[in-house]
Short mmCIF file of C-alpha atoms and ligand atoms in Angstrom, two decimals:
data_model
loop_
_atom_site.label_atom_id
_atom_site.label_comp_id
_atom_site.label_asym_id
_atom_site.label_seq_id
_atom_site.Cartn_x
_atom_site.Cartn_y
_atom_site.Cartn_z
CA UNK S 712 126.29 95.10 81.39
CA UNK S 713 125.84 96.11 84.85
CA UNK S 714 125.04 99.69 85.43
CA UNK S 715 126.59 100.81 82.94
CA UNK S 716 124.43 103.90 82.66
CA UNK S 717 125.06 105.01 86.08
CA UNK S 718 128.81 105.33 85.93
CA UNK S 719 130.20 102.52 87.37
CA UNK S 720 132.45 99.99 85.81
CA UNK S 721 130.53 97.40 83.77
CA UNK S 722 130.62 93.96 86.58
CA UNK S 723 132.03 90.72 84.94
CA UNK S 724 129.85 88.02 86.93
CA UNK S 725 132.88 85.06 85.83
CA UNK S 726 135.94 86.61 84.21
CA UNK S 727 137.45 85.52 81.19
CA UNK S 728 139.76 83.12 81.30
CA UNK S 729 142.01 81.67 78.28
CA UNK S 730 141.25 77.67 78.76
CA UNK S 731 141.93 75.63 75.66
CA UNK S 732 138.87 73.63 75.13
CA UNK S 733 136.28 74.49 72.82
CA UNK S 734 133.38 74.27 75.85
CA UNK S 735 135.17 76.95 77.32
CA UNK S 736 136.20 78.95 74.56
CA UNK S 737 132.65 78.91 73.59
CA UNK S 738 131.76 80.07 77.03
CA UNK S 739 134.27 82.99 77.49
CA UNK S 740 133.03 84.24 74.17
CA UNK S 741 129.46 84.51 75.71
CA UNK S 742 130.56 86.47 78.72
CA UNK S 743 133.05 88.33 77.27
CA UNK S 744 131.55 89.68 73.88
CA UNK S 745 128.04 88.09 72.98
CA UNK S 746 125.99 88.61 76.47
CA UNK S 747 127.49 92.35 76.68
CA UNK S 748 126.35 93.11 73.42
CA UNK S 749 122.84 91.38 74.32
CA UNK S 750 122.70 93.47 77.41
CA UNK S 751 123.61 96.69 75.76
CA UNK S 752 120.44 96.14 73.30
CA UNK S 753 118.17 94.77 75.92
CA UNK S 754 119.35 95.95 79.69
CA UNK S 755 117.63 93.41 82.33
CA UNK S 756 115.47 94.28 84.92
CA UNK S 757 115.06 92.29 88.42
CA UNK S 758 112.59 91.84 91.52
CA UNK S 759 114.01 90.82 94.24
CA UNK S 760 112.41 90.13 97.16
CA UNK S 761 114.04 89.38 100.82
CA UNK S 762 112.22 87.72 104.21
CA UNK S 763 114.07 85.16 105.32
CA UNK S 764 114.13 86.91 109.05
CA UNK S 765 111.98 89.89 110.53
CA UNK S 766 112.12 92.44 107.75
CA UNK S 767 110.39 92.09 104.37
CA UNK S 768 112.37 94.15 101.33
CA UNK S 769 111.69 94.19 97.74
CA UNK S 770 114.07 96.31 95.23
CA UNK S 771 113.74 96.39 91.55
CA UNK S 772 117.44 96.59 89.76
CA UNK S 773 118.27 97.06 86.19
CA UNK S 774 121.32 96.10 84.28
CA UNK S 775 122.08 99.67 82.81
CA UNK S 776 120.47 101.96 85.73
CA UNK S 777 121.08 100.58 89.25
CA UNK S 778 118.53 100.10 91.20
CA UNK S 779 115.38 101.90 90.44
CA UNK S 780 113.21 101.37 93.37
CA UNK S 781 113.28 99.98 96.93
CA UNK S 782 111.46 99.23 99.77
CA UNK S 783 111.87 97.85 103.25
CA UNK S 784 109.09 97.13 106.28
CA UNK S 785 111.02 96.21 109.55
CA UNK S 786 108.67 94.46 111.65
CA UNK S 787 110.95 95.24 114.49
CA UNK S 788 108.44 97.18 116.88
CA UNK S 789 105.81 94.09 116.64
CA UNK S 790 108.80 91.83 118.10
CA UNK S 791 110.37 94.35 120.30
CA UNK S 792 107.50 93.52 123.32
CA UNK S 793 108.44 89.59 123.31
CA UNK S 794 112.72 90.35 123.17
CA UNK S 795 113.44 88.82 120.01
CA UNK S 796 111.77 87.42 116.64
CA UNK S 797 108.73 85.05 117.10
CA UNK S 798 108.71 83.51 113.53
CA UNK S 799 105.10 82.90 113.46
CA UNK S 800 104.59 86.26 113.96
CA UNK S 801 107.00 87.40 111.00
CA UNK S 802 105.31 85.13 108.79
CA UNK S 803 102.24 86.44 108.99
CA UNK S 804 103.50 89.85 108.71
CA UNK S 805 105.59 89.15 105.74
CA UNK S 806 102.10 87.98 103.99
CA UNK S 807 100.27 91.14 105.07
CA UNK S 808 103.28 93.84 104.09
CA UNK S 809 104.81 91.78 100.68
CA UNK S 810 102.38 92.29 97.91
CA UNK S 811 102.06 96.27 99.07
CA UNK S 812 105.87 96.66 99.00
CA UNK S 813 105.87 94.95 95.30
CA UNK S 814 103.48 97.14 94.38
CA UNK S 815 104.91 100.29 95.25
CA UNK S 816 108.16 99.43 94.43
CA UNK S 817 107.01 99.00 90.75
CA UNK S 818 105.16 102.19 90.79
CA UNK S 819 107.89 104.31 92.32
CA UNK S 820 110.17 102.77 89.66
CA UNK S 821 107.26 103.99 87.27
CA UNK S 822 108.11 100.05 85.40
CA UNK S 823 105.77 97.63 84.07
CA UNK S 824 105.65 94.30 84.67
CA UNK S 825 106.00 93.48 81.82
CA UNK S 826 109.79 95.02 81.85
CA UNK S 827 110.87 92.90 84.19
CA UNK S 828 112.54 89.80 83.23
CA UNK S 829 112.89 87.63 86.44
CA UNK S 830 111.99 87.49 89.93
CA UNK S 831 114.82 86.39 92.83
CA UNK S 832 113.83 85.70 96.47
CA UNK S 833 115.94 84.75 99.28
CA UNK S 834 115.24 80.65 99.70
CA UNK S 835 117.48 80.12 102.99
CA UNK S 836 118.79 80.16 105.42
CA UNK S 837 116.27 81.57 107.56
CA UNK S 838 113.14 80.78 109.28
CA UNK S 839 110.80 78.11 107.30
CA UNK S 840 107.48 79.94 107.10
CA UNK S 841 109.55 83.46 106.67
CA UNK S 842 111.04 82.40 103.35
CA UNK S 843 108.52 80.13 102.28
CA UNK S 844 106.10 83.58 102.41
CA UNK S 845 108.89 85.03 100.04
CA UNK S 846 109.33 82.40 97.82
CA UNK S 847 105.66 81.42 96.97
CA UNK S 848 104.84 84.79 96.58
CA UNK S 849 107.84 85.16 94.45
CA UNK S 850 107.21 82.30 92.14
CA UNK S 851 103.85 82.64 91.73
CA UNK S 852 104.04 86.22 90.27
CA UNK S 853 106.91 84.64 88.17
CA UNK S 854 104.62 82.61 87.11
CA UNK S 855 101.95 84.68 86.65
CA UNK S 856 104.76 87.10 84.40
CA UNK S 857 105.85 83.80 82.90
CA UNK S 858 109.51 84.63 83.93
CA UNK S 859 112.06 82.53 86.18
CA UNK S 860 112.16 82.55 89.58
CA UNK S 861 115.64 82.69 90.77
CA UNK S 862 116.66 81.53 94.01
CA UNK S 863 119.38 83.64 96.35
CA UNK S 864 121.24 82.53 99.82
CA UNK S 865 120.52 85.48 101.84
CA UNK S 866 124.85 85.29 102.92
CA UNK S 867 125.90 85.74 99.22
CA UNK S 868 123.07 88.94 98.89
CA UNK S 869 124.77 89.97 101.87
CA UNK S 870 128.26 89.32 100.22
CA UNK S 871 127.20 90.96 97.27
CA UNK S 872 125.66 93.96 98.86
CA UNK S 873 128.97 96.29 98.88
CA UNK S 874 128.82 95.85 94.39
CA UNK S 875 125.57 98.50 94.77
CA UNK S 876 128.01 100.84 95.95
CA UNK S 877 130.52 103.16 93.46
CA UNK S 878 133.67 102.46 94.00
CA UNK S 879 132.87 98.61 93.35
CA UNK S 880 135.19 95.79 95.10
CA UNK S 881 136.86 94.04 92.63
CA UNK S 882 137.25 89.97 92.56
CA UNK S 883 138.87 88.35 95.10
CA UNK S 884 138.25 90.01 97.94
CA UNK S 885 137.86 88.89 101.49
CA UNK S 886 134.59 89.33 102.71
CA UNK S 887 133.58 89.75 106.92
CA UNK S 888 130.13 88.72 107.22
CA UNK S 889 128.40 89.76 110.26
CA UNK S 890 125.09 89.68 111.43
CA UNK S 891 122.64 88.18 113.89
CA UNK S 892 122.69 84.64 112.50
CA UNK S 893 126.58 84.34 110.97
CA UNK S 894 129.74 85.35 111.67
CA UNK S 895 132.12 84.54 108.87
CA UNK S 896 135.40 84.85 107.04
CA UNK S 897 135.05 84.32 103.18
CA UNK S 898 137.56 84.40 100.25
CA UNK S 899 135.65 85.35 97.87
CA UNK S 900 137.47 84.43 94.23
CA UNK S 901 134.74 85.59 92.63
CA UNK S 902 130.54 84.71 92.05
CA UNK S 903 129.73 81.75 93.54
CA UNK S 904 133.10 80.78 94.57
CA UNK S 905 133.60 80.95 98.28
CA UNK S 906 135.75 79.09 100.71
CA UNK S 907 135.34 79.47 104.54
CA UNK S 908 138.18 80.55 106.02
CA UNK S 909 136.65 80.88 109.61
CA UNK S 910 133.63 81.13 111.09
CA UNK S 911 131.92 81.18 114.79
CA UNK S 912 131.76 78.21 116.78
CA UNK S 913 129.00 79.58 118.83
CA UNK S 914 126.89 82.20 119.09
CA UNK S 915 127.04 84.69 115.98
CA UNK S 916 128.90 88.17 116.36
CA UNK S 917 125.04 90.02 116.06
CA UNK S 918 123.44 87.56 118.65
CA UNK S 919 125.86 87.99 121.10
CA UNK S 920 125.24 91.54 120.52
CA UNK S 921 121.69 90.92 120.92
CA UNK S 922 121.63 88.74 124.16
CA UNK S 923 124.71 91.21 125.73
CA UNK S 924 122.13 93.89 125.23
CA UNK S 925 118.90 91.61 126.68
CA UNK S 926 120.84 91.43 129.64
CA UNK S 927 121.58 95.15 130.53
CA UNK S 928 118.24 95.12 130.22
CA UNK S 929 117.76 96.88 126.36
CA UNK S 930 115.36 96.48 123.68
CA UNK S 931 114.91 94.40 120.63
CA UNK S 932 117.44 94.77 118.31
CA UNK S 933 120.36 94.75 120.84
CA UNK S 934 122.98 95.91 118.73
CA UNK S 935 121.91 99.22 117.82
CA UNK S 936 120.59 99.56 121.30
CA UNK S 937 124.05 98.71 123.09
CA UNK S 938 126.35 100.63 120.72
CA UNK S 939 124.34 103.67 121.72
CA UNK S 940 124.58 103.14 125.58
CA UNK S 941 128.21 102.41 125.05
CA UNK S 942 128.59 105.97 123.90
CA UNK S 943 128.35 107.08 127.37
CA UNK S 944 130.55 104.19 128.79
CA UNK S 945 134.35 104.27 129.80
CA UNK S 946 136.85 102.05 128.27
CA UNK S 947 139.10 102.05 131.67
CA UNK S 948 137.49 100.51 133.48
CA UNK S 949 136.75 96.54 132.72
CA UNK S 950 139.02 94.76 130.51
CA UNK S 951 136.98 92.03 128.73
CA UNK S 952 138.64 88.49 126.77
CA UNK S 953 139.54 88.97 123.05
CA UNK S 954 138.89 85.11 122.85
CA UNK S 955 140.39 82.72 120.37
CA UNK S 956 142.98 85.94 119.10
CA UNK S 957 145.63 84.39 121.52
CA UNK S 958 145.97 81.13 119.07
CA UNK S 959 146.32 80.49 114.69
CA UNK S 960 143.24 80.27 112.97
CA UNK S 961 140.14 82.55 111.88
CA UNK S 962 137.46 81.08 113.63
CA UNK S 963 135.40 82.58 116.70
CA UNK S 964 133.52 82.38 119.88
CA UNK S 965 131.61 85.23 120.79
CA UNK S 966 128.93 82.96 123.84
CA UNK S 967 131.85 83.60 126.49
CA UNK S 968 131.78 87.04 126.09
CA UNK S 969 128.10 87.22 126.71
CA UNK S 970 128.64 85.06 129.84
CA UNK S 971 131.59 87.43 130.74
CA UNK S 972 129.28 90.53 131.03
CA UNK S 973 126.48 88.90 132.95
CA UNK S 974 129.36 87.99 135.51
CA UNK S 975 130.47 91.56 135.62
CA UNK S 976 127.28 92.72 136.20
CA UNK S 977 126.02 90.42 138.56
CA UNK S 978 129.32 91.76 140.85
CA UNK S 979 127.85 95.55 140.39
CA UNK S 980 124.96 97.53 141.35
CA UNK S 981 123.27 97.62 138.14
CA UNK S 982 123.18 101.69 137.22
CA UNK S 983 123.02 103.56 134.35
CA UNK S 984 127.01 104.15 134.49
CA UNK S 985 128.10 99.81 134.97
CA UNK S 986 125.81 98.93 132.39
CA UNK S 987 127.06 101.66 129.79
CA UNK S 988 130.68 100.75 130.74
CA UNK S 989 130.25 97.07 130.50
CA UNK S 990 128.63 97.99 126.71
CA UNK S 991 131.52 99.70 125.78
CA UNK S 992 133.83 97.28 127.12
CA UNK S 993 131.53 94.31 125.62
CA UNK S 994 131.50 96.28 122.41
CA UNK S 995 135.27 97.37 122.19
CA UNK S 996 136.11 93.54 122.94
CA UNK S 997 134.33 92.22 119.92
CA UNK S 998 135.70 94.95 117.83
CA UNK S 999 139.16 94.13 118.67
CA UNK S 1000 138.86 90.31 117.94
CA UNK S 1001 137.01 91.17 114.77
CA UNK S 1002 140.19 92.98 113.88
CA UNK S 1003 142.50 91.15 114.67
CA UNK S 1004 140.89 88.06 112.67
CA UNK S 1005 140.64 90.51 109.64
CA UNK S 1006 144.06 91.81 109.64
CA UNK S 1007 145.43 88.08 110.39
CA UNK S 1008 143.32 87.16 107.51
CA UNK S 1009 144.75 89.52 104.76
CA UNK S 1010 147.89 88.52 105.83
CA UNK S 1011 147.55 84.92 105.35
CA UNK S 1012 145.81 85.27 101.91
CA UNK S 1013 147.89 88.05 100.57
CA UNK S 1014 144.79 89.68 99.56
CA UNK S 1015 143.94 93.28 99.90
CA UNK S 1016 140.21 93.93 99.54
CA UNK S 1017 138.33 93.90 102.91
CA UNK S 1018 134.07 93.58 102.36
CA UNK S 1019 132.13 93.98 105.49
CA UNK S 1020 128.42 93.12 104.83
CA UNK S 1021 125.76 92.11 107.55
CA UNK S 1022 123.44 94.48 109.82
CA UNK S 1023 126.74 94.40 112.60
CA UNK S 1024 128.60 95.98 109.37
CA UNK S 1025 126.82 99.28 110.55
CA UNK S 1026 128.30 99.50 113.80
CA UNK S 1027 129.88 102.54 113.87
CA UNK S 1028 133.60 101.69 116.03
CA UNK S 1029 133.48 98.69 113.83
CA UNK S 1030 134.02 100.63 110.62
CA UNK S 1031 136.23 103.31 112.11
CA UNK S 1032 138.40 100.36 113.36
CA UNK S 1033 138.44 98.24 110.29
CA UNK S 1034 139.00 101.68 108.38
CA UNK S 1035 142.09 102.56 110.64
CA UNK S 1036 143.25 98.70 110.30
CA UNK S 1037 143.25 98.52 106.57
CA UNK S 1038 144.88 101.67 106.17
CA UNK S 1039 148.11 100.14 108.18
CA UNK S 1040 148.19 97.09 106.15
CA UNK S 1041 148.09 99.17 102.83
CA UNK S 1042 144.68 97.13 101.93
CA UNK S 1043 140.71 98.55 101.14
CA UNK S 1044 137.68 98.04 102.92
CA UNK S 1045 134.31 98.27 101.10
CA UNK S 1046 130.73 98.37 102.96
CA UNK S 1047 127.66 98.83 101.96
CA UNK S 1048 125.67 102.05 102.96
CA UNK S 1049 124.53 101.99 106.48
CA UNK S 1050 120.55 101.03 105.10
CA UNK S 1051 121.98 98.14 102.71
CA UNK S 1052 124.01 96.69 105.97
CA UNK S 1053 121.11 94.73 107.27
CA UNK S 1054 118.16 93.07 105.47
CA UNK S 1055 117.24 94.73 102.22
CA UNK S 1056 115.86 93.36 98.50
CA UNK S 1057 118.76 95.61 96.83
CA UNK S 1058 121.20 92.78 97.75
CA UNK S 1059 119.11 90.17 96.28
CA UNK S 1060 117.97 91.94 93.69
CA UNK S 1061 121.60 92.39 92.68
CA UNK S 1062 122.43 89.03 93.24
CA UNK S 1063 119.68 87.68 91.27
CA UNK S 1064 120.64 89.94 88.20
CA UNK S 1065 124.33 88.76 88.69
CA UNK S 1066 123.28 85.01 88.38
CA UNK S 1067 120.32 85.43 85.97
CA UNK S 1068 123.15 87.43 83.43
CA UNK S 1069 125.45 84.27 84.08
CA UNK S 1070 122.56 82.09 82.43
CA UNK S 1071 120.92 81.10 86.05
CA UNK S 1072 116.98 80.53 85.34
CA UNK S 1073 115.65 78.78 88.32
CA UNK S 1074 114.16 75.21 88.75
CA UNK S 1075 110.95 74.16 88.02
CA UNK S 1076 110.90 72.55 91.86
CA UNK S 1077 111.76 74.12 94.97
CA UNK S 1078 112.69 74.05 98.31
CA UNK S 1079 113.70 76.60 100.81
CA UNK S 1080 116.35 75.85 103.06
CA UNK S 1081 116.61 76.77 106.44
CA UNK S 1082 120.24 75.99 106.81
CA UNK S 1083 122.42 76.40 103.27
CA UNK S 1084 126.19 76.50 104.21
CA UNK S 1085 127.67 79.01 101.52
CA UNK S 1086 130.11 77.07 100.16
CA UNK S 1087 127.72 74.77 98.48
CA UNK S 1088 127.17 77.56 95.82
CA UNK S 1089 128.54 77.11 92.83
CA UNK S 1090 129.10 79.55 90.16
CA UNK S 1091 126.05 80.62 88.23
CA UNK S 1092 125.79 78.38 85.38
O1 KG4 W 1866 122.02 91.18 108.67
P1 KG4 W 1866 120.94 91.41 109.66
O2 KG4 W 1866 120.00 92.56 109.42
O3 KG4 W 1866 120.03 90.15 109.84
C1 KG4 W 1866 120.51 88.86 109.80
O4 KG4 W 1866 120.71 88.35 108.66
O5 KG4 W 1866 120.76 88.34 110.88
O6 KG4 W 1866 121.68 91.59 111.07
C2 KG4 W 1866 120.96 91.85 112.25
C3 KG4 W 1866 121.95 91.91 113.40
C4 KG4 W 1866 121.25 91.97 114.75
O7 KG4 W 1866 121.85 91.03 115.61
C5 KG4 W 1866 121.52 93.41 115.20
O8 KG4 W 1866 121.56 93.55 116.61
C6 KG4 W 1866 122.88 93.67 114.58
O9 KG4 W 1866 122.80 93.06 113.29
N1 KG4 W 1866 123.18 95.11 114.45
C7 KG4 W 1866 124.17 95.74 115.10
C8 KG4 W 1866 124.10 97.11 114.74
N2 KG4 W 1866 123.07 97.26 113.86
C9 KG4 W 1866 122.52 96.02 113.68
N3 KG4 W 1866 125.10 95.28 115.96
C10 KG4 W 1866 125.98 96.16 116.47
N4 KG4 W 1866 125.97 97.49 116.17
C11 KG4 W 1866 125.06 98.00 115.32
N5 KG4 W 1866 125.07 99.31 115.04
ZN1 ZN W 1867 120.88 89.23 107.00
#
């Protein structure tokens, strides 16, 4: 039962539902009586283990407690000097930092290996030699503990990252998944059942953050970078596109808004005060359309849980705005804590635990995908 211990209402990874057939009968029974009972005796314990981009986290979560222990080594200052991630570079560095974080992580937790019942790892999407440092590592100790290795798609630890939190979102909720590789609109109905409702059609909500920022001249990671400079910038005075708000659907484009800024700029002098007003503008601009897809979303699904999960999930007008937004339409919005917004081995941690309580247990073979579209997960089994 998950985290039951620490207060928080016990998670049902697939509700029971009344079917009449005896396969399913059979099955609700396991979820809804048997496997609580087992997990009351014997709680569960997971590794996780994230590095699918430029920071390598571990967490160890167990079913009664919460999470125990993390860790998290952001490799960000040994990119910052080339403008962006060079993935041989964050291979290498996920081979020298992972086996000290898994270490310590199991000390601070003051566990034993031989506590810990399985061992998730993000297998895609990301870059190849990033995960596949994650996922050997990660199946070998399996191995070596003689427990599964469970494999995670970085989107759905993302997805799942608001459930560490207290209160917990409920099933279905619709989840806003930001960051520097997706930008997506998910109903989730509940585990491993996700449609895509809309998605980008170009460059991803964090990337255009991150280019937007390259361009006024800002370090590596742009976002954080430009929402700070946009602090000191005015609102009045450049009125950037809200593009693709001004016709139906729930996808987006966030390249032309890059493109507008570099225009705007190129028509200016360049100081301290154009660039911080072109931030804010840039920022406020991509705030807005975010919004508006949001609210236009829980309108069209009826539904009335908001999850915002992904590292642009921490920008600050971002969550005032969705805050304000939900509020009017008499809905919730959940996010994770600030740290848990971007990379992290909490999230798959808890999303291995989810799935390895639902029965998952790995495959013998392997491969780690680079591209993984989430809505070729299925439930866990
Ligand atoms: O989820 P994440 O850590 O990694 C990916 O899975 O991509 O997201 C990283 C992205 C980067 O593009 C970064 O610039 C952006 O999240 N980001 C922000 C902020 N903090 C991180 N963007 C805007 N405002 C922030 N405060
Ligand atoms: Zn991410």
């Amino acid at each position: 039962m998950l985290f039951a211990k620490s207060g928080k209402k016990a998670l049902g990874p697939c509700e029971p539902r009344i079917i009449v057939t005896r396969g399913k009968i059979a099955k609700n029974l396991w979820h809804a009586i048997i496997l609580p009972c087992l997990l009351w005796v014997y709680p569960m314990r997971i590794l996780g283990i994230e590095s699918s981009c430029d920071e390598t986290g571990v967490a160890l979560i167990d079913s009664e407690q919460g999470l125990l222990a993390h860790a998290l080594y952001s490799q960000v200052a040994e990119h910052a000097e080339y403008g962006g991630v060079v993935p041989e570079l964050a291979s290498r560095d996920h081979v020298r930092k992972l086996m000290p974080l898994i270490r310590e992580v199991i000390a601070n937790a003051k566990a034993n290996p031989g506590d810990i019942d399985a061992v998730s790892y993000t297998a895609g999407p990301g870059l190849v030699g990033a995960l596949l440092v994650g996922a050997m590592a990660a199946r070998a100790i399996a191995w070596s503990w003689g427990v599964p290795a469970i494999p995670i798609h970085h989107m759905e630890g993302h997805l799942l990252a608001p459930m560490l939190e207290d209160p917990r979102p409920e099933f279905p909720f619709l989840a806003l998944l930001v960051s520097g590789g997706h930008t997506m609109l998910v109903h989730v109905e509940a585990v491993g059942r996700y449609s895509v409702l809309g998605e980008s059609l170009d460059d991803a909500v964090g990337e255009a953050f991150d280019k937007t920022a390259k361009l006024l001249g800002l370090g590596y990671p742009g976002g954080p970078a430009l929402a700070s400079l946009a602090e000191q910038g005015s609102l009045d005075r450049f009125a950037f596109p809200r593009p693709m708000t001004d016709r139906p659907g729930l996808d987006f484009s966030f390249s032309g808004l890059k493109t507008y800024a570099l225009n705007t700029m190129e028509k200016l002098d360049g100081g301290a005060q154009d660039k911080a007003d072109v931030a804010r503008a840039f920022e406020q601009a991509v705030v807005e359309t975010l919004l508006i897809k949001c609210r236009r979303a829980l309108r069209e699904t009826g539904l009335r849980r908001l999850v915002v999960a992904g590292g642009v999930g921490a920008n600050k007008r971002l969550r005032e705005g969705l805050q304000t937004m939900v509020r009017k339409e008499k809905a919730e919005v959940y996010f994770p804590r600030m740290e848990f917004c971007t990379d992290n081995g909490a999230m798959i941690a808890l999303a291995g635990l989810i799935r390895y309580e639902a029965g998952a247990r790995g495959e013998a073979t392997f491969a780690v995908r680079p591209r993984w579209p989430l809505d070729e997960l299925r439930e866990p089994a």
